[in-house]
């Protein structure tokens, strides 16, 4: 996936305008500007990834899910999970299902995407290896 040129242009313009405004009232070195941009882009990545995983769950999950025991499980709630991504720790929400027949409880999104809450994401794991 890639960000569109239009969105990239808008984001760049917003960032530059924000930093330019700050430069009017304080003296900033090029090092401070570079570090500020790096931290800002990292936070955008954290927020965006968390929101996108949450949206993926909202778009794909329903109140009922087929259980491996062939019975129907119901969504109990939507719960928060944390992942160590390349942007740092992110927070997302996903549906939690339970089967009254076999008492299996699981997160469909985590299983489908091979996410292990509390651990490193697949991309981060590759970087750490
Ligand atoms: Zn079951």
mmCIF file of C-alpha atoms and ligand atoms in Angstrom:
data_model
loop_
_atom_site.group_PDB
_atom_site.id
_atom_site.type_symbol
_atom_site.label_atom_id
_atom_site.label_comp_id
_atom_site.label_asym_id
_atom_site.label_seq_id
_atom_site.Cartn_x
_atom_site.Cartn_y
_atom_site.Cartn_z
ATOM 1 C CA UNK A 1 0.000 0.000 0.000
ATOM 2 C CA UNK A 2 1.104 3.536 -0.700
ATOM 3 C CA UNK A 3 -0.104 6.987 0.230
ATOM 4 C CA UNK A 4 -1.481 9.028 -2.702
ATOM 5 C CA UNK A 5 0.578 11.949 -4.042
ATOM 6 C CA UNK A 6 -2.282 14.293 -3.112
ATOM 7 C CA UNK A 7 -2.389 13.150 0.536
ATOM 8 C CA UNK A 8 1.407 13.263 0.730
ATOM 9 C CA UNK A 9 1.391 16.843 -0.600
ATOM 10 C CA UNK A 10 -1.272 17.914 1.908
ATOM 11 C CA UNK A 11 0.559 16.301 4.838
ATOM 12 C CA UNK A 12 3.845 17.892 3.788
ATOM 13 C CA UNK A 13 2.228 21.322 3.483
ATOM 14 C CA UNK A 14 0.641 20.964 6.958
ATOM 15 C CA UNK A 15 3.915 19.901 8.559
ATOM 16 C CA UNK A 16 5.951 22.642 6.895
ATOM 17 C CA UNK A 17 3.384 25.304 7.849
ATOM 18 C CA UNK A 18 3.352 24.080 11.483
ATOM 19 C CA UNK A 19 7.142 24.034 11.765
ATOM 20 C CA UNK A 20 7.449 27.369 9.944
ATOM 21 C CA UNK A 21 5.090 28.915 12.507
ATOM 22 C CA UNK A 22 7.242 27.588 15.342
ATOM 23 C CA UNK A 23 10.416 28.934 13.695
ATOM 24 C CA UNK A 24 8.924 32.446 13.859
ATOM 25 C CA UNK A 25 8.960 32.450 17.660
ATOM 26 C CA UNK A 26 11.981 30.266 18.448
ATOM 27 C CA UNK A 27 15.380 29.646 16.964
ATOM 28 C CA UNK A 28 15.702 26.068 15.796
ATOM 29 C CA UNK A 29 18.817 24.377 14.475
ATOM 30 C CA UNK A 30 18.637 22.055 11.497
ATOM 31 C CA UNK A 31 19.287 19.166 13.929
ATOM 32 C CA UNK A 32 16.249 20.173 16.035
ATOM 33 C CA UNK A 33 14.098 20.477 12.914
ATOM 34 C CA UNK A 34 15.202 17.052 11.648
ATOM 35 C CA UNK A 35 14.619 15.414 15.051
ATOM 36 C CA UNK A 36 11.241 17.121 15.388
ATOM 37 C CA UNK A 37 10.170 15.877 11.968
ATOM 38 C CA UNK A 38 11.365 12.342 12.733
ATOM 39 C CA UNK A 39 9.398 12.228 16.023
ATOM 40 C CA UNK A 40 6.313 13.693 14.333
ATOM 41 C CA UNK A 41 6.380 11.167 11.485
ATOM 42 C CA UNK A 42 6.863 8.345 13.971
ATOM 43 C CA UNK A 43 3.779 9.484 15.917
ATOM 44 C CA UNK A 44 1.777 9.724 12.691
ATOM 45 C CA UNK A 45 2.809 6.136 11.924
ATOM 46 C CA UNK A 46 1.816 4.943 15.402
ATOM 47 C CA UNK A 47 -1.582 6.623 15.296
ATOM 48 C CA UNK A 48 -2.312 5.649 11.691
ATOM 49 C CA UNK A 49 -1.377 1.979 12.089
ATOM 50 C CA UNK A 50 -3.475 1.637 15.250
ATOM 51 C CA UNK A 51 -6.481 3.265 13.601
ATOM 52 C CA UNK A 52 -6.112 1.231 10.391
ATOM 53 C CA UNK A 53 -5.964 -2.106 12.253
ATOM 54 C CA UNK A 54 -9.042 -1.048 14.240
ATOM 55 C CA UNK A 55 -10.844 -0.117 10.992
ATOM 56 C CA UNK A 56 -9.838 -3.433 9.391
ATOM 57 C CA UNK A 57 -11.510 -5.214 12.302
ATOM 58 C CA UNK A 58 -14.604 -2.993 12.089
ATOM 59 C CA UNK A 59 -14.952 -3.559 8.324
ATOM 60 C CA UNK A 60 -14.433 -7.320 8.347
ATOM 61 C CA UNK A 61 -15.857 -8.664 11.581
ATOM 62 C CA UNK A 62 -19.446 -9.505 12.376
ATOM 63 C CA UNK A 63 -21.316 -10.375 15.571
ATOM 64 C CA UNK A 64 -21.159 -14.099 14.719
ATOM 65 C CA UNK A 65 -18.151 -16.177 13.687
ATOM 66 C CA UNK A 66 -17.783 -19.844 12.789
ATOM 67 C CA UNK A 67 -15.937 -21.766 15.482
ATOM 68 C CA UNK A 68 -13.539 -24.650 14.729
ATOM 69 C CA UNK A 69 -16.018 -26.966 16.551
ATOM 70 C CA UNK A 70 -18.517 -26.109 13.739
ATOM 71 C CA UNK A 71 -20.810 -24.187 16.105
ATOM 72 C CA UNK A 72 -21.384 -20.454 15.915
ATOM 73 C CA UNK A 73 -19.439 -18.179 18.253
ATOM 74 C CA UNK A 74 -20.615 -14.709 19.177
ATOM 75 C CA UNK A 75 -18.686 -11.481 19.578
ATOM 76 C CA UNK A 76 -18.350 -10.764 23.289
ATOM 77 C CA UNK A 77 -16.671 -7.368 23.059
ATOM 78 C CA UNK A 78 -14.070 -5.300 21.278
ATOM 79 C CA UNK A 79 -10.809 -5.223 23.211
ATOM 80 C CA UNK A 80 -7.612 -3.256 23.080
ATOM 81 C CA UNK A 81 -4.342 -4.815 21.955
ATOM 82 C CA UNK A 82 -0.809 -3.434 21.763
ATOM 83 C CA UNK A 83 1.855 -4.242 19.209
ATOM 84 C CA UNK A 84 5.483 -3.221 18.926
ATOM 85 C CA UNK A 85 5.632 -1.824 15.382
ATOM 86 C CA UNK A 86 8.420 -0.086 13.484
ATOM 87 C CA UNK A 87 6.877 3.171 14.819
ATOM 88 C CA UNK A 88 6.965 2.018 18.447
ATOM 89 C CA UNK A 89 4.105 0.588 20.524
ATOM 90 C CA UNK A 90 0.710 0.974 18.895
ATOM 91 C CA UNK A 91 -2.784 0.415 20.289
ATOM 92 C CA UNK A 92 -5.661 -1.101 18.320
ATOM 93 C CA UNK A 93 -9.111 -2.543 19.078
ATOM 94 C CA UNK A 94 -10.419 -5.843 17.751
ATOM 95 C CA UNK A 95 -13.393 -8.149 18.167
ATOM 96 C CA UNK A 96 -13.220 -10.872 20.806
ATOM 97 C CA UNK A 97 -15.276 -14.006 20.161
ATOM 98 C CA UNK A 98 -16.418 -16.802 22.418
ATOM 99 C CA UNK A 99 -18.017 -20.152 21.636
ATOM 100 C CA UNK A 100 -20.600 -21.295 24.213
ATOM 101 C CA UNK A 101 -20.316 -24.865 22.892
ATOM 102 C CA UNK A 102 -16.556 -25.584 23.232
ATOM 103 C CA UNK A 103 -15.515 -22.532 25.292
ATOM 104 C CA UNK A 104 -12.941 -21.370 22.773
ATOM 105 C CA UNK A 105 -12.148 -17.636 22.956
ATOM 106 C CA UNK A 106 -10.187 -15.788 20.291
ATOM 107 C CA UNK A 107 -9.577 -12.658 18.222
ATOM 108 C CA UNK A 108 -10.310 -13.237 14.530
ATOM 109 C CA UNK A 109 -8.206 -10.274 13.374
ATOM 110 C CA UNK A 110 -5.176 -11.446 15.374
ATOM 111 C CA UNK A 111 -5.458 -14.960 13.940
ATOM 112 C CA UNK A 112 -6.056 -13.824 10.352
ATOM 113 C CA UNK A 113 -3.221 -11.296 10.435
ATOM 114 C CA UNK A 114 -0.935 -13.392 12.640
ATOM 115 C CA UNK A 115 -0.793 -10.595 15.243
ATOM 116 C CA UNK A 116 0.443 -11.430 18.723
ATOM 117 C CA UNK A 117 -0.682 -8.682 21.094
ATOM 118 C CA UNK A 118 2.090 -7.637 23.466
ATOM 119 C CA UNK A 119 4.753 -8.696 20.937
ATOM 120 C CA UNK A 120 6.511 -7.323 17.902
ATOM 121 C CA UNK A 121 4.645 -7.029 14.590
ATOM 122 C CA UNK A 122 5.796 -9.163 11.653
ATOM 123 C CA UNK A 123 7.663 -6.227 10.067
ATOM 124 C CA UNK A 124 9.316 -5.311 13.363
ATOM 125 C CA UNK A 125 10.238 -8.960 14.029
ATOM 126 C CA UNK A 126 12.020 -9.120 10.669
ATOM 127 C CA UNK A 127 13.984 -5.965 11.526
ATOM 128 C CA UNK A 128 14.941 -7.347 14.944
ATOM 129 C CA UNK A 129 16.112 -10.700 13.496
HETATM 130 ZN ZN1 LIG B 1 -16.630 -23.918 19.470
#
